[in-house]
Structure formats: structure tokens, C-alpha cells
Short mmCIF file of C-alpha atoms in Angstrom, two decimals:
data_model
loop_
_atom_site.label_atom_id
_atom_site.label_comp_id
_atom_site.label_asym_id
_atom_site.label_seq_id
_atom_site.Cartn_x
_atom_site.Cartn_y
_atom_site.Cartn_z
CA UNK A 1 -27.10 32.28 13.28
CA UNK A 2 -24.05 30.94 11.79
CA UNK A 3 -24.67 27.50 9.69
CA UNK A 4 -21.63 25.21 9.36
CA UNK A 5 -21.76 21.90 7.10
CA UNK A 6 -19.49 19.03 7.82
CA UNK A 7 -19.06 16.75 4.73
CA UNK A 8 -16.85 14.14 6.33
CA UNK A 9 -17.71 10.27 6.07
CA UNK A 10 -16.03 9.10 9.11
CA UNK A 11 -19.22 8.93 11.44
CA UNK A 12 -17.36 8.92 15.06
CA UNK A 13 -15.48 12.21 14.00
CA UNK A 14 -18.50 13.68 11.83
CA UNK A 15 -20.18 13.20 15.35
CA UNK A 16 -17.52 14.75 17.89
CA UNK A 17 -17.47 17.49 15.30
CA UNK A 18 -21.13 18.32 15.35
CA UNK A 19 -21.62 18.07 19.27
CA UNK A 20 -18.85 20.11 19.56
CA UNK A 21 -19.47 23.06 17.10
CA UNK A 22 -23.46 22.73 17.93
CA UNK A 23 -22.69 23.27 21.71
CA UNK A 24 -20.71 26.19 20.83
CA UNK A 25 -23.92 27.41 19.14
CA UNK A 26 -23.84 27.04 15.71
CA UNK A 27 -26.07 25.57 13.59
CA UNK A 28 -25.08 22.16 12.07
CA UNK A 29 -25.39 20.06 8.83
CA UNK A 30 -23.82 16.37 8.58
CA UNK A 31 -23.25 14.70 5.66
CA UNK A 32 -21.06 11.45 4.45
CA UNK A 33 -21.57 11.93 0.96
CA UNK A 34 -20.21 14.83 -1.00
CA UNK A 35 -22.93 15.00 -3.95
CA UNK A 36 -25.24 15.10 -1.26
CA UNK A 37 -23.38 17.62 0.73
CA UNK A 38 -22.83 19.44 -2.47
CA UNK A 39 -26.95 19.22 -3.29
CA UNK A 40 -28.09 20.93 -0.40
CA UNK A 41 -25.50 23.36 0.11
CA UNK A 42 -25.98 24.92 -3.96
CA UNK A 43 -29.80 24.71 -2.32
CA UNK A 44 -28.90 26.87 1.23
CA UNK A 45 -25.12 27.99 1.23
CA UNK A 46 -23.98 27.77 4.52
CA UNK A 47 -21.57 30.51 6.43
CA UNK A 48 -18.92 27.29 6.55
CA UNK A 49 -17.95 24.16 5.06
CA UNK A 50 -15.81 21.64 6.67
CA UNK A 51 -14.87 19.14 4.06
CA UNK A 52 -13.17 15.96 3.75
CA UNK A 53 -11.10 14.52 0.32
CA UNK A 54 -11.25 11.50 0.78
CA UNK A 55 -15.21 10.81 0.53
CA UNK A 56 -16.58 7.72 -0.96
CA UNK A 57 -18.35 8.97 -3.75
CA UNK A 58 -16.75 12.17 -4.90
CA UNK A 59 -13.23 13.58 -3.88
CA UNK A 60 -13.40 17.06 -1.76
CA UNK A 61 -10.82 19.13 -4.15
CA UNK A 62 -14.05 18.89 -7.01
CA UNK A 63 -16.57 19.79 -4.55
CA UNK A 64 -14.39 22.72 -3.44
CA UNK A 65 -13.42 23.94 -7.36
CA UNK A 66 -17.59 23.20 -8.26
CA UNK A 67 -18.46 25.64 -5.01
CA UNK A 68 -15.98 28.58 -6.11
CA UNK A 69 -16.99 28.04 -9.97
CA UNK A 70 -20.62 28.78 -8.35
CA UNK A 71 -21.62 32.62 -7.82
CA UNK A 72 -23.56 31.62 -5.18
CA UNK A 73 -21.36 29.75 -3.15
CA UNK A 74 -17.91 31.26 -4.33
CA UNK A 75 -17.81 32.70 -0.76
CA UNK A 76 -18.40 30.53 1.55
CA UNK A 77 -15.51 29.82 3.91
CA UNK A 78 -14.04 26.52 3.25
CA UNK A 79 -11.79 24.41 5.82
CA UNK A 80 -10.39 20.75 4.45
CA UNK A 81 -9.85 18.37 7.31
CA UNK A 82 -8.33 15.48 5.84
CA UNK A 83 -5.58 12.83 6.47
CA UNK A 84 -3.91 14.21 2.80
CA UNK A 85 -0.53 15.11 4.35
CA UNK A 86 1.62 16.07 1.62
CA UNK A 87 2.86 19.28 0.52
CA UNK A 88 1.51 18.89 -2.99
CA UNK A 89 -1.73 17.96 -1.48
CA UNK A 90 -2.07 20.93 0.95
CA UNK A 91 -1.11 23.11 -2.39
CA UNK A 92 -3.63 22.08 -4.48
CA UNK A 93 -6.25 22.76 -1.62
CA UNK A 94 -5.12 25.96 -1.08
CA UNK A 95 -4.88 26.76 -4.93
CA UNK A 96 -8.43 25.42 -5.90
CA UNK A 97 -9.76 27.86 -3.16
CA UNK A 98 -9.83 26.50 0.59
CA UNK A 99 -9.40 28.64 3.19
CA UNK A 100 -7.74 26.93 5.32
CA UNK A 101 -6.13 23.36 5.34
CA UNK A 102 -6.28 20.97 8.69
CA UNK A 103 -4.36 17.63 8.32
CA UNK A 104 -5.87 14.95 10.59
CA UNK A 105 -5.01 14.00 13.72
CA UNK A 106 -5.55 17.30 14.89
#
């Protein structure tokens, strides 16, 4: 079953995102903080990470460069969703390894 982890500190969208990608049929971890996020998924690396920037405790371009500097988790499919709307921005997601970049609204 595929396991998706949303690191996203926004609680009204971390929770539309979770009912909708569990009632699709995936398998769902929620998380506000990125060290704990980035804890648990070094622990069990998911199939996906959905991943804010702008988190309160630790922005989402190091969590992305520490999971591909990781050979464990150097594959897992990455997606920021973030309000970051610049070009330079998008970039540097893209260069430190996302797979995809989703600017917010969506």
C-alpha cells in the first residue's frame, strides 16, 4: 500500500489533504513539524512526501537536500506545496531534488 507523508503546518489544509488522499486509499502520515517529519520518515521512508518550506521549525529546502544526501531516502518522490512563488524559489526546489513543485492556492 502506498504511504504518503504530508509535512505541512497549516492544520485546515494538512487536514483536507489527508481526507482526501486517505479516501483515495493511501496510507497517510501528518505532521506540522519538519524535524519530526524528518525523524520518522529516516525511521520508515514513505513512497511520497508532500512538504511545505515554510515550517516553523525547520525550512522544507533542508529537509529535502538532508532526504537526498540519505541512501535510504534519496528516492522517495518529493512534491513541495508551498506559497514560495518565485522563480528563484521554484529553482532551488527543483535543483536540491523535488520532484515536482506546487505553488499554493492550487
Amino acid at each position: 500500500m502506498t504511504r504518503i507523508v504530508i509535512v505541512e503546518d497549516d492544520k485546515d489544509l494538512q487536514l483536507i489533504l489527508a481526507y482526501s488522499l486517505k479516501k483515495a486509499g493511501f496510507v497517510v502520515d501528518e505532521y506540522g513539524l519538519g524535524v519530526e517529519a524528518l525523524n520518522h520518515i529516516r525511521k520508515t521512508p514513505p513512497d511520497l512526501v508532500i512538504l511545505d518550506l515554510q515550517l516553523p521549525d525547520i525550512d522544507g529546502t533542508k529537509i529535502c537536500k538532508i532526504l537526498r544526501d540519505v541512501r535510504t531516502t534519496k528516492d522517495v518522490q518529493i512534491i513541495m506545496l508551498t506559497a514560495r512563488t518565485v522563480e528563484e524559489d521554484i529553482l532551488k526546489g527543483l535543483s536540491l531534488g523535488a520532484d515536482d513543485y506546487i505553488t499554493k492556492p492550487y
